[in-house]
mmCIF file of C-alpha atoms in Angstrom:
data_model
loop_
_atom_site.group_PDB
_atom_site.id
_atom_site.type_symbol
_atom_site.label_atom_id
_atom_site.label_comp_id
_atom_site.label_asym_id
_atom_site.label_seq_id
_atom_site.Cartn_x
_atom_site.Cartn_y
_atom_site.Cartn_z
ATOM 1 C CA MET A 981 3.029 22.010 -1.771
ATOM 2 C CA LEU A 982 4.691 19.543 0.266
ATOM 3 C CA ASN A 983 3.623 21.829 3.610
ATOM 4 C CA TYR A 984 0.302 21.177 2.415
ATOM 5 C CA PHE A 985 0.537 17.701 2.603
ATOM 6 C CA TYR A 986 2.301 18.089 5.791
ATOM 7 C CA GLU A 987 -0.669 19.954 7.249
ATOM 8 C CA ARG A 988 -3.115 17.710 6.117
ATOM 9 C CA ASN A 989 -1.513 14.682 7.989
ATOM 10 C CA GLN A 990 -0.947 16.584 10.781
ATOM 11 C CA ASN A 991 -4.954 17.657 11.132
ATOM 12 C CA ALA A 992 -6.173 14.577 9.625
ATOM 13 C CA THR A 993 -9.099 12.652 11.117
ATOM 14 C CA SER A 994 -9.217 9.830 8.597
ATOM 15 C CA ALA A 995 -6.950 8.019 6.171
ATOM 16 C CA ARG A 996 -8.681 9.264 3.240
ATOM 17 C CA GLY A 997 -11.031 12.038 1.926
ATOM 18 C CA LYS A 998 -11.900 15.500 2.524
ATOM 19 C CA LYS A 999 -10.346 15.399 6.648
ATOM 20 C CA GLY A 1000 -8.016 12.498 5.629
ATOM 21 C CA SER A 1001 -4.051 12.480 5.274
ATOM 22 C CA ALA A 1002 -4.767 11.311 1.812
ATOM 23 C CA VAL A 1003 -6.487 13.389 -0.570
ATOM 24 C CA LYS A 1004 -7.579 13.140 -4.208
ATOM 25 C CA ILE A 1005 -5.961 15.539 -7.024
ATOM 26 C CA SER A 1006 -9.286 17.344 -7.536
ATOM 27 C CA ASP A 1007 -9.265 18.416 -3.999
ATOM 28 C CA VAL A 1008 -5.556 19.277 -3.775
ATOM 29 C CA LYS A 1009 -6.043 21.532 -7.071
ATOM 30 C CA LYS A 1010 -8.921 23.045 -5.592
ATOM 31 C CA GLU A 1011 -7.663 23.947 -2.012
ATOM 32 C CA LEU A 1012 -4.028 24.946 -3.475
ATOM 33 C CA LYS A 1013 -5.544 27.465 -5.893
ATOM 34 C CA ALA A 1014 -7.749 28.878 -3.068
ATOM 35 C CA SER A 1015 -5.009 29.072 -0.495
ATOM 36 C CA HIS A 1016 -1.722 29.815 -2.721
ATOM 37 C CA GLY A 1017 -3.227 30.548 -6.266
ATOM 38 C CA LEU A 1018 -1.671 27.806 -7.987
ATOM 39 C CA ALA A 1019 -2.410 26.754 -11.499
ATOM 40 C CA GLN A 1020 -3.812 23.286 -11.852
ATOM 41 C CA GLN A 1021 -0.489 22.595 -13.981
ATOM 42 C CA GLU A 1022 1.516 23.985 -11.073
ATOM 43 C CA VAL A 1023 -0.178 21.372 -8.765
ATOM 44 C CA GLN A 1024 0.520 18.570 -11.177
ATOM 45 C CA SER A 1025 4.234 19.175 -11.983
ATOM 46 C CA ASN A 1026 5.097 19.861 -8.401
ATOM 47 C CA LEU A 1027 3.083 16.757 -7.314
ATOM 48 C CA THR A 1028 5.193 14.709 -10.219
ATOM 49 C CA TYR A 1029 8.188 15.942 -8.453
ATOM 50 C CA LEU A 1030 7.157 15.271 -4.810
ATOM 51 C CA ILE A 1031 6.385 11.648 -5.878
ATOM 52 C CA SER A 1032 9.678 11.213 -7.978
ATOM 53 C CA GLN A 1033 11.655 12.290 -4.853
ATOM 54 C CA GLY A 1034 10.047 10.172 -2.365
ATOM 55 C CA TRP A 1035 8.265 12.792 -0.454
ATOM 56 C CA ALA A 1036 4.517 11.996 -1.382
ATOM 57 C CA GLU A 1037 3.297 8.936 -2.851
ATOM 58 C CA GLU A 1038 -0.150 7.714 -4.547
ATOM 59 C CA ASP A 1039 -2.452 5.380 -2.754
ATOM 60 C CA THR A 1040 -4.740 3.685 -5.221
ATOM 61 C CA VAL A 1041 -8.329 2.438 -4.086
ATOM 62 C CA GLU A 1042 -9.705 -0.195 -6.293
ATOM 63 C CA LYS A 1043 -13.460 -0.768 -6.927
ATOM 64 C CA SER A 1044 -16.037 -2.334 -8.964
ATOM 65 C CA PHE A 1045 -19.415 -2.038 -9.758
ATOM 66 C CA THR A 1046 -22.211 -4.009 -11.774
ATOM 67 C CA ALA A 1047 -23.944 -2.400 -14.471
ATOM 68 C CA PRO A 1048 -27.408 -2.729 -15.555
ATOM 69 C CA GLY A 1049 -26.853 -5.311 -17.832
ATOM 70 C CA GLY A 1050 -24.828 -7.406 -15.405
ATOM 71 C CA THR A 1051 -21.383 -6.290 -16.399
ATOM 72 C CA VAL A 1052 -18.734 -5.778 -13.935
ATOM 73 C CA ILE A 1053 -16.771 -2.681 -14.515
ATOM 74 C CA PRO A 1054 -13.509 -2.043 -12.236
ATOM 75 C CA SER A 1055 -12.771 1.661 -11.288
ATOM 76 C CA SER A 1056 -9.908 3.182 -9.355
ATOM 77 C CA THR A 1057 -9.416 6.247 -7.161
ATOM 78 C CA SER A 1058 -5.920 7.865 -6.696
ATOM 79 C CA TYR A 1059 -5.185 9.562 -3.280
ATOM 80 C CA TYR A 1060 -2.100 11.283 -2.412
ATOM 81 C CA ARG A 1061 -0.378 11.967 1.130
ATOM 82 C CA ILE A 1062 2.939 12.817 2.051
ATOM 83 C CA THR A 1063 5.508 10.117 3.419
ATOM 84 C CA ALA A 1064 7.564 9.385 6.193
ATOM 85 C CA ALA A 1065 10.386 11.136 4.142
ATOM 86 C CA GLY A 1066 8.286 13.865 3.149
ATOM 87 C CA ILE A 1067 7.719 14.553 7.070
ATOM 88 C CA ASP A 1068 11.487 14.224 7.635
ATOM 89 C CA LYS A 1069 12.133 16.709 4.949
ATOM 90 C CA ILE A 1070 9.866 19.406 7.011
ATOM 91 C CA GLU A 1071 10.647 18.335 10.561
ATOM 92 C CA GLY A 1072 14.073 17.057 10.285
ATOM 93 C CA PRO A 1073 15.252 13.514 11.023
ATOM 94 C CA GLY A 1074 13.709 11.952 13.995
ATOM 95 C CA GLU A 1075 14.417 9.288 16.810
ATOM 96 C CA PHE A 1076 13.444 6.570 14.267
ATOM 97 C CA THR A 1077 14.397 8.119 10.912
ATOM 98 C CA MET A 1078 17.056 5.499 8.777
ATOM 99 C CA PRO A 1079 20.515 7.251 8.091
ATOM 100 C CA LYS A 1080 20.451 8.302 4.519
ATOM 101 C CA PHE A 1081 23.315 5.795 3.562
ATOM 102 C CA HIS A 1082 21.541 3.016 6.058
ATOM 103 C CA GLY A 1083 22.930 -0.511 5.036
ATOM 104 C CA ILE A 1084 25.633 1.031 3.146
ATOM 105 C CA LYS A 1085 29.479 0.292 4.466
ATOM 106 C CA ILE A 1086 30.998 3.656 3.536
ATOM 107 C CA GLU A 1087 34.293 2.657 4.876
ATOM 108 C CA ALA A 1088 34.252 -0.167 2.147
ATOM 109 C CA THR A 1089 33.879 2.333 -0.655
ATOM 110 C CA GLY A 1090 36.860 4.590 0.417
ATOM 111 C CA GLN A 1091 34.720 7.478 0.575
ATOM 112 C CA ASN A 1092 34.993 10.208 3.499
ATOM 113 C CA ILE A 1093 31.185 11.212 4.310
ATOM 114 C CA ILE A 1094 30.479 13.923 6.355
ATOM 115 C CA ILE A 1095 27.060 15.546 7.898
ATOM 116 C CA LEU A 1096 26.113 19.110 7.115
ATOM 117 C CA GLY A 1097 24.335 21.346 9.201
ATOM 118 C CA ASP A 1098 20.991 20.254 7.512
ATOM 119 C CA GLY A 1099 21.377 16.677 7.973
ATOM 120 C CA ASN A 1100 22.443 15.766 4.498
ATOM 121 C CA GLN A 1101 25.474 13.665 3.974
ATOM 122 C CA ILE A 1102 28.345 14.611 1.285
ATOM 123 C CA ASN A 1103 31.562 13.530 0.158
ATOM 124 C CA ALA A 1104 34.247 15.474 2.073
ATOM 125 C CA GLN A 1105 35.979 16.734 -0.945
ATOM 126 C CA PHE A 1106 33.056 18.833 -1.432
ATOM 127 C CA ASN A 1107 32.669 20.287 2.156
ATOM 128 C CA GLU A 1108 32.989 24.112 1.325
ATOM 129 C CA LEU A 1109 30.487 23.766 -1.364
ATOM 130 C CA GLY A 1110 27.923 21.722 0.522
ATOM 131 C CA ASN A 1111 28.151 24.245 3.513
ATOM 132 C CA ALA A 1112 27.650 27.061 1.235
ATOM 133 C CA LEU A 1113 24.464 25.375 -0.077
ATOM 134 C CA VAL A 1114 23.276 24.732 3.480
ATOM 135 C CA GLU A 1115 23.680 28.399 3.710
ATOM 136 C CA LEU A 1116 21.692 29.375 0.884
ATOM 137 C CA ARG A 1117 19.107 26.922 1.689
ATOM 138 C CA GLU A 1118 18.547 28.745 4.943
ATOM 139 C CA MET A 1119 18.659 32.206 3.383
ATOM 140 C CA THR A 1120 16.051 31.389 0.668
ATOM 141 C CA THR A 1121 13.927 29.557 3.273
ATOM 142 C CA GLU A 1122 13.766 32.741 5.451
ATOM 143 C CA SER A 1123 13.288 35.017 2.457
ATOM 144 C CA GLN A 1124 10.077 36.786 1.580
ATOM 145 C CA VAL A 1125 9.732 34.989 -2.095
ATOM 146 C CA ALA A 1126 6.615 32.996 -2.735
ATOM 147 C CA GLU A 1127 6.351 29.558 -1.043
ATOM 148 C CA ALA A 1128 6.654 27.660 -4.284
ATOM 149 C CA VAL A 1129 9.672 29.138 -5.111
ATOM 150 C CA LYS A 1130 11.141 28.225 -1.777
ATOM 151 C CA LEU A 1131 10.227 24.419 -2.305
ATOM 152 C CA ALA A 1132 11.638 24.551 -5.630
ATOM 153 C CA LEU A 1133 14.732 25.873 -4.483
ATOM 154 C CA ALA A 1134 15.120 23.528 -1.624
ATOM 155 C CA ALA A 1135 14.352 20.708 -3.629
ATOM 156 C CA ASP A 1136 17.128 21.482 -6.288
ATOM 157 C CA ILE A 1137 19.798 22.412 -3.496
ATOM 158 C CA ASP A 1138 19.194 19.020 -2.111
ATOM 159 C CA THR A 1139 19.245 16.992 -5.279
ATOM 160 C CA ILE A 1140 22.929 18.878 -5.648
ATOM 161 C CA GLN A 1141 23.886 17.576 -2.118
ATOM 162 C CA SER A 1142 22.754 14.462 -2.819
ATOM 163 C CA GLN A 1143 25.108 14.460 -5.762
ATOM 164 C CA LEU A 1144 27.896 15.388 -3.969
ATOM 165 C CA ALA A 1145 27.826 12.185 -1.751
ATOM 166 C CA LYS A 1146 29.261 10.747 -4.844
ATOM 167 C CA PRO A 1147 33.196 11.006 -5.434
ATOM 168 C CA VAL A 1148 32.153 11.551 -8.935
ATOM 169 C CA PRO A 1149 28.810 13.617 -8.988
ATOM 170 C CA ASN A 1150 26.152 13.536 -12.270
ATOM 171 C CA ARG A 1151 27.449 16.459 -14.016
ATOM 172 C CA SER A 1152 24.028 16.690 -15.799
ATOM 173 C CA ILE A 1153 21.964 16.163 -12.868
ATOM 174 C CA VAL A 1154 24.108 18.893 -11.088
ATOM 175 C CA THR A 1155 23.697 21.519 -14.219
ATOM 176 C CA ALA A 1156 19.883 21.033 -14.312
ATOM 177 C CA ALA A 1157 19.438 21.740 -10.831
ATOM 178 C CA TRP A 1158 21.914 24.426 -10.519
ATOM 179 C CA GLU A 1159 19.808 26.195 -13.341
ATOM 180 C CA THR A 1160 17.174 26.715 -10.765
ATOM 181 C CA VAL A 1161 19.178 27.264 -7.826
ATOM 182 C CA LYS A 1162 21.246 30.117 -9.298
ATOM 183 C CA GLY A 1163 18.266 32.071 -9.722
ATOM 184 C CA ALA A 1164 18.363 32.746 -5.919
ATOM 185 C CA ALA A 1165 20.894 35.711 -6.928
ATOM 186 C CA THR A 1166 17.803 37.992 -7.509
ATOM 187 C CA ILE A 1167 16.682 37.273 -3.653
ATOM 188 C CA ASP A 1168 17.544 40.036 -1.379
ATOM 189 C CA GLY A 1169 20.936 39.347 0.276
ATOM 190 C CA CYS A 1170 21.780 35.987 -1.970
ATOM 191 C CA ILE A 1171 23.708 37.611 -4.395
ATOM 192 C CA GLY A 1172 27.078 37.327 -2.936
ATOM 193 C CA LEU A 1173 26.661 33.780 -1.957
ATOM 194 C CA VAL A 1174 25.352 32.878 -5.266
ATOM 195 C CA THR A 1175 28.417 34.170 -6.833
ATOM 196 C CA LYS A 1176 30.799 31.984 -4.398
ATOM 197 C CA ILE A 1177 28.826 28.872 -5.084
ATOM 198 C CA THR A 1178 29.099 29.596 -8.729
ATOM 199 C CA GLY A 1179 32.931 29.402 -8.339
ATOM 200 C CA LEU A 1180 32.912 26.269 -6.415
ATOM 201 C CA ILE A 1181 30.521 24.348 -8.325
ATOM 202 C CA GLY A 1182 31.751 25.312 -11.809
ATOM 203 C CA PRO A 1183 33.982 22.047 -12.001
ATOM 204 C CA LEU A 1184 30.839 19.712 -11.492
ATOM 205 C CA LEU A 1185 28.894 21.418 -14.324
ATOM 206 C CA THR A 1186 28.538 20.377 -18.070
#
């Protein structure tokens, strides 16, 4: 679904509307049903997730019209589009992309932050787990599973990696994301890596 908004932005000839980078939810549901067979509930839940991660945003246009009796009735229309963070998620960090912890003096926190191959930054103590997650993300992305499954796995892997930036990750968040990620064991060639990650991530689960 993030790719859908990315492609709209790439091919947009206007800010909003049928050919715009921002599009109404009714059009999103219609087009994703036609192209990927997604149900309305799937579109809505995925959109909610993308917005919560900052990869998509809502653009509300406020209008008003006057009824025959003279009453002014306000109305609003919501459009949705990809954000700069969403574009970076697909393309990778660009020349003008802010570092993940821009403005934070890492040395003052006493942490040792390292950058993984996928650009995520984690605490050095979780280096082995972080690199295993990078490998799993690449394997699932290159697999033959549905695009919606790939997106869900990539998003939850990134959620776990975001927690690994902390000296003490939030166990409930890691556990919730891992419930999705461990499902990658059913994808051809991934079971060995998932087994390895299971052993490494165990101490961080509730």
